[in-house]
Coordinates of C-alpha atoms in Angstrom, one line a residue:
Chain A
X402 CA -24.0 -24.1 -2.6
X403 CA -22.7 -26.4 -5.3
X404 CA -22.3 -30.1 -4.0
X405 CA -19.2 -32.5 -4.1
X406 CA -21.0 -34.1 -7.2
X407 CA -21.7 -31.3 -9.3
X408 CA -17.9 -30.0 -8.6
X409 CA -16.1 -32.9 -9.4
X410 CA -18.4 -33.6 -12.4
X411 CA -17.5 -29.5 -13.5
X412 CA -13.8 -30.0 -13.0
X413 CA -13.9 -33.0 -15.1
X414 CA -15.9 -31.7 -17.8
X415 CA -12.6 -30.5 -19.6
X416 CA -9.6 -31.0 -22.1
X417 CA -6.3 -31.2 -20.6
X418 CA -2.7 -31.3 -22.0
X419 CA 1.0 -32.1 -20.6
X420 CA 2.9 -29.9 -23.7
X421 CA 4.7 -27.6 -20.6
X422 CA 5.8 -31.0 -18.8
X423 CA 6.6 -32.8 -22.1
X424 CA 8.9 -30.0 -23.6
X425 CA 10.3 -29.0 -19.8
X426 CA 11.6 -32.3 -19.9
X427 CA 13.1 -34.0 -23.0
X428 CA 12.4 -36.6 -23.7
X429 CA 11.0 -37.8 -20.3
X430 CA 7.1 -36.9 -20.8
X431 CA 5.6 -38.5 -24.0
X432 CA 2.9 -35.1 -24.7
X433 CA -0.7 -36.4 -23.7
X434 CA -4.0 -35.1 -24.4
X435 CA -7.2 -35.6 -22.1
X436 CA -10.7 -34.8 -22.6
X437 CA -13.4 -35.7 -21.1
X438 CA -17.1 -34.6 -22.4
X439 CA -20.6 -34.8 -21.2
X440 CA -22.5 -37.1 -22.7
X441 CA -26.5 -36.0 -22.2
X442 CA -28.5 -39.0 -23.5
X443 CA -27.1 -41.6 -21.0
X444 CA -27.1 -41.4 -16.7
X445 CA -26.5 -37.8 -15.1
X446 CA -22.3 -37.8 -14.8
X447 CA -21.5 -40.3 -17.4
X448 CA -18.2 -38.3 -19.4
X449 CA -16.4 -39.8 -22.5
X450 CA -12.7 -39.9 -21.9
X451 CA -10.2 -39.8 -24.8
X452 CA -7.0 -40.1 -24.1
X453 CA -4.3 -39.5 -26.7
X454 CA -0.8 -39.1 -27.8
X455 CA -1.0 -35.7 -29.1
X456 CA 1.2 -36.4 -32.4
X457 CA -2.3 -38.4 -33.0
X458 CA -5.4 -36.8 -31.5
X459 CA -7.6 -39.1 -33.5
X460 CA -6.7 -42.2 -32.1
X461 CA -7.0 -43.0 -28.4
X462 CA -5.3 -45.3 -26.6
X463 CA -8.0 -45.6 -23.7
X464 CA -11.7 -44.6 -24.5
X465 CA -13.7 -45.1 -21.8
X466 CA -17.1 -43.5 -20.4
X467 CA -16.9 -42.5 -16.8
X468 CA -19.6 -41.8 -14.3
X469 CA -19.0 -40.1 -10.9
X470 CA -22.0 -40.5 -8.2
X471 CA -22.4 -40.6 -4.6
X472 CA -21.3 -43.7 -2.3
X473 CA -21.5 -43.6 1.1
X474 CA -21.2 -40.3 2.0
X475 CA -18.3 -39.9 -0.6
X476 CA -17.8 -39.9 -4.2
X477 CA -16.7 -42.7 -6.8
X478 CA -16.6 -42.6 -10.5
X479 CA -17.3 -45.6 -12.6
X480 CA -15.4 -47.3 -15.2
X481 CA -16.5 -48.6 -18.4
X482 CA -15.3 -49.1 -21.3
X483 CA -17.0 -49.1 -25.0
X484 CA -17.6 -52.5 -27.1
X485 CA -16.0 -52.2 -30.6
X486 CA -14.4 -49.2 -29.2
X487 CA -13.0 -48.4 -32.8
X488 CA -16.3 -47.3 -33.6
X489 CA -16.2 -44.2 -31.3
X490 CA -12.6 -43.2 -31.6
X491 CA -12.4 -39.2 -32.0
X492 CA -15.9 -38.7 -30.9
X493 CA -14.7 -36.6 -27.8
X494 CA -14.3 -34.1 -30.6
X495 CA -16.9 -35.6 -32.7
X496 CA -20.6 -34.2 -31.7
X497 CA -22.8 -36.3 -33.9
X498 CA -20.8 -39.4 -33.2
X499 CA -20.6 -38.6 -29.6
X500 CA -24.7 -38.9 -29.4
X501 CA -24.8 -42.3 -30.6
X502 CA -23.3 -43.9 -28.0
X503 CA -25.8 -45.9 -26.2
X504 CA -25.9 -47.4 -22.6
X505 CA -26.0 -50.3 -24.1
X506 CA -22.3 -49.8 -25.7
X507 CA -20.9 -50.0 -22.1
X508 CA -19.2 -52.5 -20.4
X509 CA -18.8 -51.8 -16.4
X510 CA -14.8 -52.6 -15.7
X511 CA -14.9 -54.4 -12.7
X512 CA -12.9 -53.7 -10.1
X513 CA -11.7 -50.1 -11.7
X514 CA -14.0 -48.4 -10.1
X515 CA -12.4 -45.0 -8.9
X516 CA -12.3 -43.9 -5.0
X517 CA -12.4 -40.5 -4.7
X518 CA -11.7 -37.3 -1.8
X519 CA -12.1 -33.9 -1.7
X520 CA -9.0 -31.9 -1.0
X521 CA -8.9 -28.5 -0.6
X522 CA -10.1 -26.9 -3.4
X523 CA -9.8 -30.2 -5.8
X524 CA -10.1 -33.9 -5.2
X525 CA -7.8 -36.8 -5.6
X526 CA -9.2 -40.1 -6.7
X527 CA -7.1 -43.7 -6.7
X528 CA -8.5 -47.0 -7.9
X529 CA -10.7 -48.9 -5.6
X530 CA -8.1 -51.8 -3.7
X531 CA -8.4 -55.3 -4.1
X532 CA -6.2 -55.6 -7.6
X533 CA -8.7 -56.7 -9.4
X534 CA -8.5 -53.9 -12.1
X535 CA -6.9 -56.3 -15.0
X536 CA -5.2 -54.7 -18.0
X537 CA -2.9 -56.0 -20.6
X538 CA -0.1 -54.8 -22.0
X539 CA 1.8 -57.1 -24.6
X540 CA 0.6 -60.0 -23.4
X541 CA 1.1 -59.4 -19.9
X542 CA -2.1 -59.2 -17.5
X543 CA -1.3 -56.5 -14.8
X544 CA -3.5 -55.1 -12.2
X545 CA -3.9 -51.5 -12.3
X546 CA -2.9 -48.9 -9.9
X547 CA -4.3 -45.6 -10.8
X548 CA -4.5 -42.4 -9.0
X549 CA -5.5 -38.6 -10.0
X550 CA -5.6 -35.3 -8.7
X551 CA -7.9 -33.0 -10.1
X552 CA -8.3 -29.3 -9.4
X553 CA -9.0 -25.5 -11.1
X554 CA -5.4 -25.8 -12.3
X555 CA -5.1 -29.3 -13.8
X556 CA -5.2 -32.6 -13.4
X557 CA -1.9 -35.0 -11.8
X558 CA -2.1 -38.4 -12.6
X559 CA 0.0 -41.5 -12.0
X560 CA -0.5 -45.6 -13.5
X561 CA 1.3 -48.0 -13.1
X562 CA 1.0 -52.0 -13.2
X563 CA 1.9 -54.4 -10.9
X564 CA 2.3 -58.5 -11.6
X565 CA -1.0 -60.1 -9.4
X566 CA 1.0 -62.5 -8.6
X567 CA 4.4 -61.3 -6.9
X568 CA 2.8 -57.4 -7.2
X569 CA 6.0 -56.3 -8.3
X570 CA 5.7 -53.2 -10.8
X571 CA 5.7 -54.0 -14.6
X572 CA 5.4 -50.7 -15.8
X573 CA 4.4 -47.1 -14.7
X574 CA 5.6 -44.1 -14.3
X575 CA 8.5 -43.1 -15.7
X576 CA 9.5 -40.4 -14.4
X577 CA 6.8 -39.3 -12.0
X578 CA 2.9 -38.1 -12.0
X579 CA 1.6 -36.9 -15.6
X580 CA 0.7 -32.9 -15.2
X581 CA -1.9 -31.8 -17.0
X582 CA -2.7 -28.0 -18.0
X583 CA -6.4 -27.0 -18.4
X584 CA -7.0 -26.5 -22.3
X585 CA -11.1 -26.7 -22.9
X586 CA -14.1 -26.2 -20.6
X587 CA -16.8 -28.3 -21.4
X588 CA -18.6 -27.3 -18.5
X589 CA -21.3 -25.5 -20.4
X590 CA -22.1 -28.7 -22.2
X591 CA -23.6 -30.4 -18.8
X592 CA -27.5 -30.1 -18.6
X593 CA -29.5 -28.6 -16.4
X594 CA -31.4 -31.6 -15.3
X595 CA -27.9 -33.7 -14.2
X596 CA -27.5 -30.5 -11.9
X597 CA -30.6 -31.1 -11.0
X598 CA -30.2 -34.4 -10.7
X599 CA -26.7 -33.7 -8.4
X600 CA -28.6 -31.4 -5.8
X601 CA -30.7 -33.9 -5.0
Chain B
X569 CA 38.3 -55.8 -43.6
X570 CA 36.5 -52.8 -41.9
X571 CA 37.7 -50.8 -39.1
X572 CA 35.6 -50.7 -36.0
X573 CA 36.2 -47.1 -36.4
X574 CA 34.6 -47.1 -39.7
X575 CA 31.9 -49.6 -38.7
X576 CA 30.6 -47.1 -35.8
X577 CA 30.9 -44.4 -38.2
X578 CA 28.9 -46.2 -40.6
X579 CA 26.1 -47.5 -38.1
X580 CA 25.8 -44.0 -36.4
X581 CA 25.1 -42.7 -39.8
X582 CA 20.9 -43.1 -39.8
X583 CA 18.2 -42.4 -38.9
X584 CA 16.3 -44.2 -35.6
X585 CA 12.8 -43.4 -34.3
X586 CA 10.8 -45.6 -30.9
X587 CA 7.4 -45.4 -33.0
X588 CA 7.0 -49.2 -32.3
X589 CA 8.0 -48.9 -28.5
X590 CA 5.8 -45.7 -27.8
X591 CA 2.6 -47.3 -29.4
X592 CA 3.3 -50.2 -27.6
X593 CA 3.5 -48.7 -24.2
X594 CA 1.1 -45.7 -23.9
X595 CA 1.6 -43.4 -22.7
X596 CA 4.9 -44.0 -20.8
X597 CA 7.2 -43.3 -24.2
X598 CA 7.2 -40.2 -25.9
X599 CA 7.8 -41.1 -29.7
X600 CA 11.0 -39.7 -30.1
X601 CA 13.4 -39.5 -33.7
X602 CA 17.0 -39.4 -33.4
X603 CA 19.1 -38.6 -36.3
X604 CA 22.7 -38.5 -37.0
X605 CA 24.6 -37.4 -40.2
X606 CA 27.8 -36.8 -41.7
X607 CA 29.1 -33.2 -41.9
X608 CA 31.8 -33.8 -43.9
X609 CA 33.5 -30.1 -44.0
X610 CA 34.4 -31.0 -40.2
X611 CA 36.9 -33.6 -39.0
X612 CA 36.5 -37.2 -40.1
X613 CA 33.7 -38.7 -38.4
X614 CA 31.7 -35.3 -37.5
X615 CA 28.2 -36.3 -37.4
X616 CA 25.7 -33.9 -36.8
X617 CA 22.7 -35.1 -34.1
X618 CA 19.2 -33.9 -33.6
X619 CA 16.9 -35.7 -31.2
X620 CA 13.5 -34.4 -31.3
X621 CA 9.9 -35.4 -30.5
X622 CA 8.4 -36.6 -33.1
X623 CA 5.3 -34.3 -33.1
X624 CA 8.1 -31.5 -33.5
X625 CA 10.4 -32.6 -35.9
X626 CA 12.2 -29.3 -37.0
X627 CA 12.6 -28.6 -32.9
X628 CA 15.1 -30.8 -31.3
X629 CA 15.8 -30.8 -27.3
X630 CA 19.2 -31.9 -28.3
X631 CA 21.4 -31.0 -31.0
X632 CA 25.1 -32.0 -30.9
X633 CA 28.5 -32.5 -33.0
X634 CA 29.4 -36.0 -31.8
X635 CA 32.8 -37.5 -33.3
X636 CA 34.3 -40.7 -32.8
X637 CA 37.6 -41.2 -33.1
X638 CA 40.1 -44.0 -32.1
X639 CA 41.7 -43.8 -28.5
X640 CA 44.2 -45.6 -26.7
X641 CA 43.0 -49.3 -28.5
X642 CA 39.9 -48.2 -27.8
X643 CA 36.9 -45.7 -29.3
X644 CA 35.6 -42.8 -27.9
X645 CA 33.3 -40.1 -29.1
X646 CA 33.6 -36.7 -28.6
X647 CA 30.5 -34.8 -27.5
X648 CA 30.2 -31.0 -28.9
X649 CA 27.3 -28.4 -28.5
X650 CA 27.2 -25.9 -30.9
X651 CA 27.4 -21.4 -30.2
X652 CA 24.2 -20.4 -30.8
X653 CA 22.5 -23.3 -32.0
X654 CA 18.9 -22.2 -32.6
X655 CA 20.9 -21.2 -36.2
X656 CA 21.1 -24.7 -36.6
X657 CA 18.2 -26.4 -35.9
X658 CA 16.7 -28.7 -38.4
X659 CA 20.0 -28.8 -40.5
X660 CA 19.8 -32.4 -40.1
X661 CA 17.3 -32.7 -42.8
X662 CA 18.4 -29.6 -45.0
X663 CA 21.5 -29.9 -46.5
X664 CA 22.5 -26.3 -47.0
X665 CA 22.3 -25.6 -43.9
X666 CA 24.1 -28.8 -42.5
X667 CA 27.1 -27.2 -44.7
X668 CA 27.3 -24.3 -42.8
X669 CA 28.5 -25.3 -39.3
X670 CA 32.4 -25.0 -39.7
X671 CA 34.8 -26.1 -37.0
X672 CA 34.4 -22.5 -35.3
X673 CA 30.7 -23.2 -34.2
X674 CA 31.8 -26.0 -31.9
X675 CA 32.4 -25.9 -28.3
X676 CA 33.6 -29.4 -27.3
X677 CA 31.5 -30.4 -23.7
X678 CA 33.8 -31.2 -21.3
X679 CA 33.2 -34.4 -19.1
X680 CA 30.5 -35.7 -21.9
X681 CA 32.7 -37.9 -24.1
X682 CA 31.1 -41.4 -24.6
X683 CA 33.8 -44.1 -24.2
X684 CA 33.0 -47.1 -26.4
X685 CA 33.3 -50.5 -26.5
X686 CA 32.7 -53.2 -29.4
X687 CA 30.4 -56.1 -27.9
X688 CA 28.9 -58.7 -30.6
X689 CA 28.1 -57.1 -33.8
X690 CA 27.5 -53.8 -32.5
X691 CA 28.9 -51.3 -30.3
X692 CA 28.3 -50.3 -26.5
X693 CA 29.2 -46.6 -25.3
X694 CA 28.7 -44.7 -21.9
X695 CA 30.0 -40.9 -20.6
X696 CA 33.7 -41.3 -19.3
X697 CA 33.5 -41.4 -15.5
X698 CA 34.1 -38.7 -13.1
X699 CA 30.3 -37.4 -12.9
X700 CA 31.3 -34.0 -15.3
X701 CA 29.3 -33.8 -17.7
X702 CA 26.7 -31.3 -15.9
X703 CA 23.1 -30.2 -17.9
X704 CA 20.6 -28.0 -16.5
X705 CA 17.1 -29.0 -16.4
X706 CA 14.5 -26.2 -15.1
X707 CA 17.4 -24.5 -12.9
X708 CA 19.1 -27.5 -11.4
X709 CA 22.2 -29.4 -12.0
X710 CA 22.6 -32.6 -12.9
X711 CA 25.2 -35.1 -13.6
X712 CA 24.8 -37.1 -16.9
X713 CA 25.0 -40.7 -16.9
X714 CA 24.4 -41.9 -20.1
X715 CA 24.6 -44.8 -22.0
X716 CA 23.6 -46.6 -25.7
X717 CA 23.6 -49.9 -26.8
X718 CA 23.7 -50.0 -31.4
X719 CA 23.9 -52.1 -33.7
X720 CA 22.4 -52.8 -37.7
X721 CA 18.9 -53.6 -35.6
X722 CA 18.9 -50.2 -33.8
X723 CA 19.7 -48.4 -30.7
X724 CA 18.9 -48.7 -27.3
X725 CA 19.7 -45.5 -24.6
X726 CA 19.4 -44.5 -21.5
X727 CA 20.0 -41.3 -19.7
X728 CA 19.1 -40.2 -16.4
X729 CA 20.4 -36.8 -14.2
X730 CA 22.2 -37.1 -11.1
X731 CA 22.4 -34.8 -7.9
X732 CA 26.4 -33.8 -7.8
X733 CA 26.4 -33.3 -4.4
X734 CA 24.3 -36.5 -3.1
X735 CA 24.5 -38.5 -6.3
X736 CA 21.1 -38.7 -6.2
X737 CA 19.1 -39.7 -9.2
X738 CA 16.8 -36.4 -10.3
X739 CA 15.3 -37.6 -13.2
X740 CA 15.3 -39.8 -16.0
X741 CA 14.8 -43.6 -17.2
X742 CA 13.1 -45.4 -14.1
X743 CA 11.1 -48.5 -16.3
X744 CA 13.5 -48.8 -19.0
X745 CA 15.7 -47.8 -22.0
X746 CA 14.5 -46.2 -25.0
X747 CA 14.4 -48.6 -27.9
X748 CA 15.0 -47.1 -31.5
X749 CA 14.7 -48.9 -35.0
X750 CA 16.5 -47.8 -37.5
X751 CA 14.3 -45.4 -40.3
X752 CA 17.1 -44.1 -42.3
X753 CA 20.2 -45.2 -43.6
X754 CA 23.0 -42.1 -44.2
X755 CA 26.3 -44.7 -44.3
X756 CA 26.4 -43.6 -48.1
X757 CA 27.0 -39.5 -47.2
X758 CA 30.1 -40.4 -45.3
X759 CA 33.0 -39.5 -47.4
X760 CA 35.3 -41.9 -49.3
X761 CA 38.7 -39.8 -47.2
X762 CA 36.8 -40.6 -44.1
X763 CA 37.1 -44.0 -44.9
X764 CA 40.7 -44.3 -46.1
X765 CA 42.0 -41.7 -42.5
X766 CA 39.4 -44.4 -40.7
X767 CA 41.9 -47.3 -42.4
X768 CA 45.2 -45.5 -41.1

């Protein structure tokens, strides 16, 4: 039977779009794309996300390398982002560019690091408490609150950022969770061994 | 001196697009243009709108017959769909076919007429009272409540759908306004009549 790891790491593996949500609801839903793609030469798990506008699929506005794995009895999926990022833009789409990127081109975001449940058929994963997942937005440092649900279907997912100080919301969420349509299975590009590796 | 008639008129007349805000803020503003332009077969001050996303630039999610005109002191501006308006789409930037839409092709929306006030150098406007100016999103009914703030800088707006029955809010702006600069100018296609009827 497949394990928890090997099924969330499968579901991942993918390219996802909003379009339906975007175009259902002028002008409510910017239109997002998602990918996230196996990346063999570093730790069994570790995916690079791009995530895009899709008027410009070339250049992300997050990049970062993700790497579910067992904690505890359950799952969670670490966080890092890329040094000189700029360098990898578009690799998700990019195989010769994707293979250069080294362990030693990661940065582990502390306090980011996802918590994550099985549910039903899917999972749903939030950001690990505490608040201590810092981003900036215009100047503005914000703690990041950042959930998913993940299934055959698609992906849900809501962020938002809250003042560390009075926690009071400084952005987020329009107008509700982000719904994302499967477009791409990348599935077939996980290796053997990190199944392997998984089963274990 | 210029009318206030004339000087809506005039500002409407352009071209606005929230590049700036949605690159700023990803991904929680779709990049969105909004034009307006002078149809000058119609009645004084017909100006023909398209908002569209920008990665779809011939589509637009809205496309209207708005026409201001002086009321009681104030200004209002009448709010017009058109029969059959997939004939129509894109006209905004194709003359020809902006020339084409005669009086007959209007159907004035009831309930959706923006009443207008002047505040500093620009111009505030929101839907008349009375929670009538219904639009259907995915099979329910909403109320529009919907509001703009222009001047030379740009535009600001705001919509959001409300519940008829509970006055509910169903969707729409929840972390702010859409902010537009100004990407085209059109002032100079409004017709020199317009200008001496906006005098009277």
């Amino acid at each position: 039977m497949e394990s928890s790891l090997s099924r969330l790491v499968r579901l991942l593996s993918a390219g996802f779009s909003n379009q339906a949500q975007a175009f259902d609801n002028p002008p409510l839903f910017a239109h997002i794309l998602v990918k996230f793609r196996p990346l063999p030469q570093l730790e069994p798990g570790s995916l690079l996300l791009e995530q895009t506008y899709a008027i410009t699929p070339s250049v992300p506005y997050r990049i970062r390398v993700l790497r579910p794995e067992r904690r505890e009895g359950g799952l969670i999926i670490h966080n890092q982002a890329l040094h000189e990022e700029q360098r990898f833009w578009g690799a998700v789409d990019d195989g010769e560019r994707r293979s250069l990127i080294q362990s030693s081109d990661l940065r582990p975001l502390e306090g980011c690091t996802y918590v994550v449940q099985e549910l039903g058929d899917g999972f749903v994963g939030e950001v690990e408490p505490g608040c201590r997942c810092l981003v900036e937005r215009k100047g503005a440092t914000a703690y990041l609150v950042s959930s998913f649900e993940l299934d055959q279907a698609g992906m849900r997912t809501v962020d938002r950022g809250h003042d560390p100080t009075t926690h009071e919301q400084l952005w987020g969420a329009q107008a509700g969770a982000f719904a994302f349509e499967r477009t791409h299975d990348y599935s077939h590009e996980i290796p053997p061994t990190w199944l392997e590796h998984f089963a274990d």
